[in-house]
Amino acid sequence: MQRLDTRIPAVLLRIDRNSFHHGTLGAVRSLGRAGVEVHLVAADAHSPVARSRYLHRMHPPPGPAAPLAEVAAALLRVAATLRGPAVLIPLDDAGSLAVSALRTELSDRFLLPAMAPGTAESVADKAALAELCAAAGVPHPRTELPDSASRAAAVARSLGPAAVAKWSRPWCLPRDAGLHSTVVVRSPGEAAALFERGAEAGSPLLLQAFVAAGGGSDWFVHGYVGRDGRVHGGGTGRKLRAWPRAAGITVRGEWVPNPALEALAARLMTTVGYRGVFDLDFRQDTATGTYHLLDFNPRPGAQFRLFADGAELDVVRALHLDLTHRPLSAPRPLPGRTFLVENYAPLSALLPHQSTARELAWHAPDDRAPGTALRSLWGRNVARRLRDRVRARAVPASRTGVREPERLGS
């Protein structure tokens, strides 16, 4: 295992309110096991993450829609408690974009990847991403930005029986508004109705061609682009099971080498000039075999621990090593390694498995408390969601007669 500089603490930031974000626990454990002092800025006081033996301290986060000044104040309060600089690692899009915008204000107290201003914003923006893919020669679904409800209806009609509707900047979506970052629309009327909610959503609506999914057609690529401009850590993985089915978070993934995807990712990083951790989602067109880039997340993916290699190097450790000027070893990939999120697949977690190269999101023999807490907290969460769903069914979904679009992702 590579030796991290344990004199330099890590500060993890997550603005999104999600008590069951397993990627946060993965980052806490990865750095904590290496002896790094880990601080978490997130609303996770009642999350299983808070029970981890590897978490040094929790700090109050800024609000979900807090202005940049509040985000900076929250992070600088944490910095004031530390003896020196810390590696700052955002774990969600909102945090990543805030840190990018605040680089000047934060760079005296935190170690950050050197990236041109606006780069993180451009890759996270779904509309701008289409243009970046075109410049890099990376396949991307046909994307249109309608400028009126009637145009949205016409575009949906031209895209066929199903189209994917996305809000260009999903981190701007208001909480509890019933809007989702990505949905499938199956009629021109649904597309027009969504367009009318653009002011409420806080960003433009775009419509994409739907790339049909087949068994094993969803892939992801994780990595860290270092100071040398090269990709370190990470790998290519296949999504074997998702929640919601076929289009949501990875519930079960497998490390599968895919040189074609690695080449596409490297080409895109070079074109964009990206530095830092990235998480790319691809879907392979079952008809043509082409890999289409669906999303670019400028931060660690929740399943990043799938790619912990033979030297226990993952993208979070790669970032810490590089920013503290420690050497990064040659990759030691572990093809066939799997990752399972057991609260979404409890039976799969209990079944015997052939390979010992499997990691569970929550349960770990050296850190048992989060897994124990998950069992009770997740049961309460499921019961609450069921109650909310029963109540929602008693209320008409829409007064307009337009069917609710099919949600993709979470």
Tab-separated table of C-alpha atoms in Angstrom:
chain	number	residue	atom	x	y	z
A	1	MET	CA	0.000	0.000	0.000
A	2	GLN	CA	1.284	3.453	-0.871
A	3	ARG	CA	2.103	5.723	2.061
A	4	LEU	CA	0.039	8.905	2.151
A	5	ASP	CA	1.304	12.040	3.874
A	6	THR	CA	-0.591	11.690	7.153
A	7	ARG	CA	0.465	15.193	8.220
A	8	ILE	CA	-2.030	16.565	5.685
A	9	PRO	CA	-5.680	16.057	6.684
A	10	ALA	CA	-8.551	15.663	4.232
A	11	VAL	CA	-11.770	17.677	4.267
A	12	LEU	CA	-14.721	16.036	2.502
A	13	LEU	CA	-17.566	18.296	1.366
A	14	ARG	CA	-21.080	17.228	0.439
A	15	ILE	CA	-23.804	19.855	0.098
A	16	ASP	CA	-26.502	17.454	-1.106
A	17	ARG	CA	-28.725	16.115	1.685
A	18	ASN	CA	-28.394	12.339	1.386
A	19	SER	CA	-27.878	10.345	4.561
A	20	PHE	CA	-27.329	7.153	2.552
A	21	HIS	CA	-24.582	8.368	0.206
A	22	HIS	CA	-22.256	5.373	0.338
A	23	GLY	CA	-19.552	7.187	-1.617
A	24	THR	CA	-19.015	9.429	1.404
A	25	LEU	CA	-18.335	6.432	3.615
A	26	GLY	CA	-16.011	5.028	0.955
A	27	ALA	CA	-13.937	8.216	0.998
A	28	VAL	CA	-13.851	8.327	4.806
A	29	ARG	CA	-12.641	4.738	4.992
A	30	SER	CA	-10.163	4.974	2.131
A	31	LEU	CA	-8.292	7.924	3.626
A	32	GLY	CA	-8.812	6.967	7.260
A	33	ARG	CA	-7.381	3.486	6.738
A	34	ALA	CA	-4.241	5.135	5.344
A	35	GLY	CA	-3.856	7.158	8.545
A	36	VAL	CA	-5.165	10.467	7.186
A	37	GLU	CA	-7.243	12.625	9.544
A	38	VAL	CA	-10.652	12.890	7.864
A	39	HIS	CA	-13.081	15.785	8.386
A	40	LEU	CA	-16.576	15.678	6.889
A	41	VAL	CA	-18.631	18.770	6.062
A	42	ALA	CA	-22.105	17.315	5.517
A	43	ALA	CA	-25.513	16.925	7.133
A	44	ASP	CA	-24.729	13.353	8.149
A	45	ALA	CA	-25.075	13.488	11.916
A	46	HIS	CA	-27.825	10.853	11.710
A	47	SER	CA	-26.236	8.876	8.885
A	48	PRO	CA	-24.386	5.557	9.155
A	49	VAL	CA	-21.301	7.482	7.990
A	50	ALA	CA	-21.165	9.288	11.331
A	51	ARG	CA	-20.487	5.948	13.066
A	52	SER	CA	-17.312	5.188	11.149
A	53	ARG	CA	-14.205	4.705	13.260
A	54	TYR	CA	-12.225	6.426	10.494
A	55	LEU	CA	-14.097	9.740	10.701
A	56	HIS	CA	-12.184	12.226	12.838
A	57	ARG	CA	-14.782	14.996	13.045
A	58	MET	CA	-17.982	16.285	11.449
A	59	HIS	CA	-18.674	19.934	10.656
A	60	PRO	CA	-21.912	21.809	9.815
A	61	PRO	CA	-22.454	22.134	6.057
A	62	PRO	CA	-23.779	25.107	4.116
A	63	GLY	CA	-27.427	24.895	3.094
A	64	PRO	CA	-28.418	23.077	-0.131
A	65	ALA	CA	-29.009	26.372	-1.961
A	66	ALA	CA	-26.516	28.463	-0.012
A	67	PRO	CA	-24.723	31.289	-1.836
A	68	LEU	CA	-21.022	30.873	-2.499
A	69	ALA	CA	-20.126	33.170	0.398
A	70	GLU	CA	-21.764	30.735	2.841
A	71	VAL	CA	-19.964	27.763	1.320
A	72	ALA	CA	-16.646	29.587	1.657
A	73	ALA	CA	-17.427	30.572	5.259
A	74	ALA	CA	-18.283	26.971	6.200
A	75	LEU	CA	-15.048	25.639	4.717
A	76	LEU	CA	-12.870	28.380	6.184
A	77	ARG	CA	-14.338	27.662	9.630
A	78	VAL	CA	-13.102	24.093	9.248
A	79	ALA	CA	-9.702	25.288	8.030
A	80	ALA	CA	-9.366	27.459	11.136
A	81	THR	CA	-9.478	24.308	13.297
A	82	LEU	CA	-6.583	22.663	11.424
A	83	ARG	CA	-2.860	23.142	11.956
A	84	GLY	CA	-2.084	23.551	8.269
A	85	PRO	CA	-3.440	23.071	4.768
A	86	ALA	CA	-5.794	20.206	3.944
A	87	VAL	CA	-6.771	18.328	0.804
A	88	LEU	CA	-10.331	19.369	-0.076
A	89	ILE	CA	-12.500	16.743	-1.820
A	90	PRO	CA	-16.051	17.618	-2.930
A	91	LEU	CA	-18.301	14.555	-3.173
A	92	ASP	CA	-21.267	15.958	-5.111
A	93	ASP	CA	-21.758	18.237	-8.106
A	94	ALA	CA	-22.935	21.210	-6.054
A	95	GLY	CA	-19.859	21.021	-3.851
A	96	SER	CA	-17.516	20.510	-6.781
A	97	LEU	CA	-18.847	23.534	-8.634
A	98	ALA	CA	-18.796	25.702	-5.515
A	99	VAL	CA	-15.168	24.800	-4.821
A	100	SER	CA	-14.277	25.520	-8.447
A	101	ALA	CA	-15.873	28.970	-8.239
A	102	LEU	CA	-14.191	29.670	-4.885
A	103	ARG	CA	-10.715	28.519	-5.837
A	104	THR	CA	-9.121	31.934	-5.199
A	105	GLU	CA	-10.715	32.261	-1.759
A	106	LEU	CA	-9.838	28.700	-0.712
A	107	SER	CA	-6.398	28.081	-2.210
A	108	ASP	CA	-4.501	29.526	0.758
A	109	ARG	CA	-6.008	26.958	3.137
A	110	PHE	CA	-6.729	23.955	0.927
A	111	LEU	CA	-4.864	21.879	-1.657
A	112	LEU	CA	-6.833	21.719	-4.921
A	113	PRO	CA	-6.224	20.386	-8.441
A	114	ALA	CA	-4.970	23.091	-10.812
A	115	MET	CA	-7.735	23.537	-13.371
A	116	ALA	CA	-8.741	26.454	-15.561
A	117	PRO	CA	-11.702	28.498	-14.248
A	118	GLY	CA	-15.055	27.298	-15.539
A	119	THR	CA	-13.864	23.811	-16.513
A	120	ALA	CA	-15.859	21.957	-13.858
A	121	GLU	CA	-18.939	24.005	-14.720
A	122	SER	CA	-18.657	23.216	-18.422
A	123	VAL	CA	-18.384	19.440	-17.993
A	124	ALA	CA	-21.205	19.286	-15.442
A	125	ASP	CA	-23.560	21.372	-17.595
A	126	LYS	CA	-25.471	18.852	-19.738
A	127	ALA	CA	-25.836	21.284	-22.651
A	128	ALA	CA	-22.174	22.337	-22.687
A	129	LEU	CA	-21.093	18.691	-22.436
A	130	ALA	CA	-22.619	17.933	-25.836
A	131	GLU	CA	-20.400	20.598	-27.416
A	132	LEU	CA	-17.293	19.362	-25.585
A	133	CYS	CA	-17.928	15.816	-26.815
A	134	ALA	CA	-18.250	17.067	-30.385
A	135	ALA	CA	-14.919	18.888	-30.075
A	136	ALA	CA	-13.212	15.792	-28.652
A	137	GLY	CA	-14.770	13.336	-31.073
A	138	VAL	CA	-16.470	11.445	-28.255
A	139	PRO	CA	-19.873	9.981	-29.235
A	140	HIS	CA	-22.803	11.632	-27.479
A	141	PRO	CA	-26.557	11.269	-28.018
A	142	ARG	CA	-28.162	13.838	-30.305
A	143	THR	CA	-29.023	16.784	-28.061
A	144	GLU	CA	-31.404	19.694	-28.702
A	145	LEU	CA	-32.165	22.793	-26.598
A	146	PRO	CA	-35.712	23.906	-27.437
A	147	ASP	CA	-36.523	27.611	-27.053
A	148	SER	CA	-40.288	27.222	-26.658
A	149	ALA	CA	-42.849	24.692	-25.528
A	150	SER	CA	-43.959	24.139	-29.106
A	151	ARG	CA	-40.364	23.559	-30.160
A	152	ALA	CA	-39.898	21.082	-27.281
A	153	ALA	CA	-42.929	19.160	-28.548
A	154	ALA	CA	-41.553	19.164	-32.089
A	155	VAL	CA	-38.108	17.944	-30.967
A	156	ALA	CA	-39.651	15.164	-28.877
A	157	ARG	CA	-41.683	14.114	-31.905
A	158	SER	CA	-38.552	13.997	-34.076
A	159	LEU	CA	-36.631	11.911	-31.538
A	160	GLY	CA	-39.109	9.052	-31.721
A	161	PRO	CA	-41.358	7.270	-29.240
A	162	ALA	CA	-39.069	8.082	-26.311
A	163	ALA	CA	-36.707	10.964	-25.581
A	164	VAL	CA	-34.570	11.802	-22.572
A	165	ALA	CA	-35.290	15.166	-20.936
A	166	LYS	CA	-32.573	16.699	-18.771
A	167	TRP	CA	-32.189	19.971	-16.930
A	168	SER	CA	-28.928	21.506	-18.057
A	169	ARG	CA	-27.767	22.317	-14.511
A	170	PRO	CA	-29.403	19.756	-12.233
A	171	TRP	CA	-27.724	21.149	-9.118
A	172	CYS	CA	-30.009	24.196	-9.484
A	173	LEU	CA	-33.202	22.161	-9.072
A	174	PRO	CA	-35.218	23.309	-6.042
A	175	ARG	CA	-35.853	20.760	-3.344
A	176	ASP	CA	-39.344	19.267	-2.989
A	177	ALA	CA	-40.509	20.661	-6.342
A	178	GLY	CA	-41.164	17.253	-7.863
A	179	LEU	CA	-38.588	17.847	-10.600
A	180	HIS	CA	-35.954	15.230	-11.422
A	181	SER	CA	-32.664	15.786	-13.189
A	182	THR	CA	-33.411	13.222	-15.902
A	183	VAL	CA	-36.674	11.695	-17.113
A	184	VAL	CA	-37.941	9.829	-20.158
A	185	VAL	CA	-40.733	11.622	-22.011
A	186	ARG	CA	-42.944	9.542	-24.274
A	187	SER	CA	-45.087	12.204	-25.911
A	188	PRO	CA	-44.726	15.749	-27.286
A	189	GLY	CA	-47.146	16.939	-24.590
A	190	GLU	CA	-44.887	15.708	-21.800
A	191	ALA	CA	-41.905	17.537	-23.317
A	192	ALA	CA	-43.896	20.769	-23.674
A	193	ALA	CA	-45.158	20.560	-20.085
A	194	LEU	CA	-41.612	20.113	-18.764
A	195	PHE	CA	-40.334	23.065	-20.802
A	196	GLU	CA	-42.937	25.310	-19.147
A	197	ARG	CA	-41.269	24.593	-15.790
A	198	GLY	CA	-37.906	25.958	-16.887
A	199	ALA	CA	-38.067	29.044	-14.672
A	200	GLU	CA	-38.855	26.859	-11.688
A	201	ALA	CA	-36.006	24.453	-12.534
A	202	GLY	CA	-33.413	27.221	-12.714
A	203	SER	CA	-31.783	26.020	-15.947
A	204	PRO	CA	-32.754	25.224	-19.557
A	205	LEU	CA	-34.368	21.967	-20.604
A	206	LEU	CA	-32.589	19.817	-23.155
A	207	LEU	CA	-33.884	16.794	-25.045
A	208	GLN	CA	-31.700	13.870	-26.041
A	209	ALA	CA	-32.107	10.845	-28.253
A	210	PHE	CA	-32.789	7.750	-26.169
A	211	VAL	CA	-29.999	5.159	-26.421
A	212	ALA	CA	-31.601	1.764	-25.934
A	213	ALA	CA	-30.125	-0.280	-23.107
A	214	GLY	CA	-29.322	-3.964	-23.392
A	215	GLY	CA	-27.844	-6.371	-20.898
A	216	GLY	CA	-24.457	-5.060	-19.804
A	217	SER	CA	-24.643	-1.939	-21.988
A	218	ASP	CA	-24.140	0.590	-19.156
A	219	TRP	CA	-20.523	1.373	-18.327
A	220	PHE	CA	-18.629	3.873	-16.194
A	221	VAL	CA	-15.068	5.174	-16.161
A	222	HIS	CA	-13.399	6.588	-13.062
A	223	GLY	CA	-10.016	8.211	-12.782
A	224	TYR	CA	-7.893	11.032	-11.431
A	225	VAL	CA	-6.078	13.431	-13.779
A	226	GLY	CA	-2.929	14.510	-11.989
A	227	ARG	CA	-0.589	17.454	-12.186
A	228	ASP	CA	1.172	15.665	-15.057
A	229	GLY	CA	-2.033	15.590	-17.117
A	230	ARG	CA	-2.218	11.779	-17.035
A	231	VAL	CA	-5.035	9.590	-15.726
A	232	HIS	CA	-4.220	7.694	-12.527
A	233	GLY	CA	-6.251	5.270	-10.464
A	234	GLY	CA	-9.732	4.206	-11.439
A	235	GLY	CA	-10.681	1.959	-14.324
A	236	THR	CA	-13.597	0.869	-16.480
A	237	GLY	CA	-16.592	-0.888	-14.986
A	238	ARG	CA	-19.814	-2.456	-16.133
A	239	LYS	CA	-23.069	-1.702	-14.333
A	240	LEU	CA	-24.658	-5.081	-13.647
A	241	ARG	CA	-27.554	-3.806	-11.564
A	242	ALA	CA	-28.983	-0.346	-10.983
A	243	TRP	CA	-31.597	1.416	-8.885
A	244	PRO	CA	-33.920	2.581	-10.347
A	245	ARG	CA	-33.591	-0.311	-12.778
A	246	ALA	CA	-31.660	0.347	-16.015
A	247	ALA	CA	-30.893	4.001	-15.363
A	248	GLY	CA	-30.085	4.717	-11.718
A	249	ILE	CA	-27.151	4.415	-9.357
A	250	THR	CA	-24.864	1.414	-9.576
A	251	VAL	CA	-26.040	-1.246	-7.136
A	252	ARG	CA	-23.701	-3.945	-8.424
A	253	GLY	CA	-20.703	-3.221	-10.605
A	254	GLU	CA	-17.751	-5.181	-11.922
A	255	TRP	CA	-14.271	-4.062	-12.926
A	256	VAL	CA	-13.996	-4.985	-16.603
A	257	PRO	CA	-11.031	-3.714	-18.670
A	258	ASN	CA	-12.215	-1.771	-21.721
A	259	PRO	CA	-9.387	-0.086	-23.684
A	260	ALA	CA	-11.851	1.644	-26.029
A	261	LEU	CA	-13.514	3.465	-23.136
A	262	GLU	CA	-10.171	4.301	-21.537
A	263	ALA	CA	-9.083	5.905	-24.806
A	264	LEU	CA	-12.300	7.939	-25.077
A	265	ALA	CA	-11.936	9.159	-21.490
A	266	ALA	CA	-8.286	10.145	-21.960
A	267	ARG	CA	-9.120	12.011	-25.179
A	268	LEU	CA	-11.889	13.950	-23.491
A	269	MET	CA	-9.703	14.883	-20.498
A	270	THR	CA	-6.986	16.180	-22.832
A	271	THR	CA	-9.420	18.201	-24.919
A	272	VAL	CA	-11.070	19.771	-21.888
A	273	GLY	CA	-7.866	20.297	-19.913
A	274	TYR	CA	-9.454	18.623	-16.928
A	275	ARG	CA	-7.635	18.063	-13.622
A	276	GLY	CA	-8.971	16.138	-10.638
A	277	VAL	CA	-11.272	13.175	-10.048
A	278	PHE	CA	-13.873	12.303	-12.673
A	279	ASP	CA	-16.755	9.854	-13.075
A	280	LEU	CA	-18.087	9.228	-16.602
A	281	ASP	CA	-21.258	7.321	-17.518
A	282	PHE	CA	-21.422	5.599	-20.909
A	283	ARG	CA	-24.084	3.529	-22.649
A	284	GLN	CA	-23.285	1.210	-25.527
A	285	ASP	CA	-25.764	1.331	-28.398
A	286	THR	CA	-26.915	-2.250	-28.840
A	287	ALA	CA	-27.439	-1.714	-32.578
A	288	THR	CA	-24.095	-0.130	-33.502
A	289	GLY	CA	-21.782	-1.012	-30.608
A	290	THR	CA	-20.938	2.694	-30.174
A	291	TYR	CA	-20.259	3.979	-26.650
A	292	HIS	CA	-22.152	7.217	-25.984
A	293	LEU	CA	-21.117	9.479	-23.103
A	294	LEU	CA	-24.210	10.292	-21.027
A	295	ASP	CA	-22.786	12.192	-18.042
A	296	PHE	CA	-19.562	13.749	-16.775
A	297	ASN	CA	-19.408	14.088	-12.991
A	298	PRO	CA	-16.487	16.272	-11.826
A	299	ARG	CA	-16.008	14.390	-8.549
A	300	PRO	CA	-15.710	10.814	-7.237
A	301	GLY	CA	-18.526	8.482	-8.243
A	302	ALA	CA	-20.322	6.797	-5.355
A	303	GLN	CA	-18.918	3.396	-6.410
A	304	PHE	CA	-15.312	4.598	-6.761
A	305	ARG	CA	-14.092	1.953	-4.311
A	306	LEU	CA	-14.719	-0.698	-6.973
A	307	PHE	CA	-11.404	0.405	-8.463
A	308	ALA	CA	-9.216	-0.071	-5.390
A	309	ASP	CA	-6.301	-1.857	-7.058
A	310	GLY	CA	-3.692	-4.322	-5.878
A	311	ALA	CA	-1.811	-1.516	-4.114
A	312	GLU	CA	-5.055	-0.219	-2.542
A	313	LEU	CA	-4.865	2.848	-4.774
A	314	ASP	CA	-8.203	4.454	-5.638
A	315	VAL	CA	-9.021	7.879	-7.085
A	316	VAL	CA	-9.372	9.542	-3.679
A	317	ARG	CA	-5.971	8.314	-2.549
A	318	ALA	CA	-4.488	9.232	-5.919
A	319	LEU	CA	-5.701	12.809	-5.450
A	320	HIS	CA	-4.248	13.029	-1.922
A	321	LEU	CA	-0.915	11.552	-3.023
A	322	ASP	CA	-0.597	13.858	-6.021
A	323	LEU	CA	-1.577	17.077	-4.255
A	324	THR	CA	0.895	16.332	-1.439
A	325	HIS	CA	3.613	15.592	-4.029
A	326	ARG	CA	3.871	11.897	-3.234
A	327	PRO	CA	4.680	9.467	-6.065
A	328	LEU	CA	1.910	7.487	-7.739
A	329	SER	CA	2.765	3.858	-8.413
A	330	ALA	CA	2.064	1.968	-11.613
A	331	PRO	CA	-1.497	0.611	-11.747
A	332	ARG	CA	-2.181	-2.890	-10.464
A	333	PRO	CA	-5.691	-3.570	-11.827
A	334	LEU	CA	-7.931	-6.266	-10.371
A	335	PRO	CA	-10.289	-7.326	-13.180
A	336	GLY	CA	-13.348	-9.139	-11.881
A	337	ARG	CA	-13.464	-7.185	-8.624
A	338	THR	CA	-17.068	-6.303	-7.714
A	339	PHE	CA	-18.839	-3.656	-5.659
A	340	LEU	CA	-22.286	-4.077	-4.101
A	341	VAL	CA	-24.585	-1.557	-2.404
A	342	GLU	CA	-26.343	-3.855	0.014
A	343	ASN	CA	-29.272	-1.652	1.095
A	344	TYR	CA	-30.545	-1.860	-2.510
A	345	ALA	CA	-29.646	-5.550	-2.912
A	346	PRO	CA	-29.794	-7.186	0.541
A	347	LEU	CA	-30.291	-10.718	-0.740
A	348	SER	CA	-27.317	-10.455	-3.092
A	349	ALA	CA	-25.174	-9.314	-0.173
A	350	LEU	CA	-26.138	-12.396	1.822
A	351	LEU	CA	-25.585	-14.916	-0.963
A	352	PRO	CA	-22.192	-16.654	-1.123
A	353	HIS	CA	-19.927	-15.318	-3.867
A	354	GLN	CA	-17.112	-16.949	-5.797
A	355	SER	CA	-14.503	-14.219	-5.612
A	356	THR	CA	-12.988	-12.685	-2.507
A	357	ALA	CA	-12.396	-9.487	-4.535
A	358	ARG	CA	-15.719	-7.962	-3.536
A	359	GLU	CA	-16.406	-4.847	-1.501
A	360	LEU	CA	-19.671	-3.931	0.172
A	361	ALA	CA	-20.659	-0.280	0.373
A	362	TRP	CA	-21.618	-0.301	4.060
A	363	HIS	CA	-20.451	-3.449	5.841
A	364	ALA	CA	-16.739	-3.882	6.535
A	365	PRO	CA	-15.024	-6.177	9.065
A	366	ASP	CA	-12.709	-3.377	10.256
A	367	ASP	CA	-15.497	-0.778	10.542
A	368	ARG	CA	-18.701	-2.522	11.637
A	369	ALA	CA	-20.675	0.357	13.140
A	370	PRO	CA	-21.889	1.925	9.852
A	371	GLY	CA	-23.264	-1.407	8.627
A	372	THR	CA	-25.046	-1.999	11.920
A	373	ALA	CA	-26.545	1.498	11.844
A	374	LEU	CA	-27.644	1.033	8.234
A	375	ARG	CA	-29.873	-1.908	9.085
A	376	SER	CA	-32.118	0.106	11.383
A	377	LEU	CA	-31.909	3.493	9.644
A	378	TRP	CA	-32.635	2.087	6.188
A	379	GLY	CA	-35.684	0.218	7.471
A	380	ARG	CA	-37.131	3.458	8.801
A	381	ASN	CA	-36.319	5.221	5.528
A	382	VAL	CA	-38.126	2.571	3.471
A	383	ALA	CA	-41.191	2.716	5.740
A	384	ARG	CA	-41.338	6.505	5.424
A	385	ARG	CA	-41.070	6.342	1.633
A	386	LEU	CA	-43.883	3.799	1.472
A	387	ARG	CA	-46.113	6.058	3.566
A	388	ASP	CA	-45.328	9.022	1.308
A	389	ARG	CA	-46.078	6.963	-1.796
A	390	VAL	CA	-49.466	5.866	-0.440
A	391	ARG	CA	-50.351	9.468	0.347
A	392	ALA	CA	-49.191	10.659	-3.079
A	393	ARG	CA	-51.438	8.140	-4.830
A	394	ALA	CA	-54.423	9.701	-3.131
A	395	VAL	CA	-53.624	13.047	-4.810
A	396	PRO	CA	-54.128	13.598	-8.590
A	397	ALA	CA	-50.705	13.577	-10.312
A	398	SER	CA	-51.586	16.502	-12.583
A	399	ARG	CA	-54.453	18.838	-13.319
A	400	THR	CA	-53.397	19.165	-16.940
A	401	GLY	CA	-54.027	15.593	-17.985
A	402	VAL	CA	-50.371	15.159	-18.998
A	403	ARG	CA	-48.863	11.902	-17.781
A	404	GLU	CA	-45.988	12.147	-15.302
A	405	PRO	CA	-42.711	11.431	-17.173
A	406	GLU	CA	-40.765	8.313	-16.322
A	407	ARG	CA	-37.939	9.162	-13.959
A	408	LEU	CA	-34.351	8.167	-14.663
A	409	GLY	CA	-31.692	8.147	-11.997
A	410	SER	CA	-31.998	9.394	-8.469
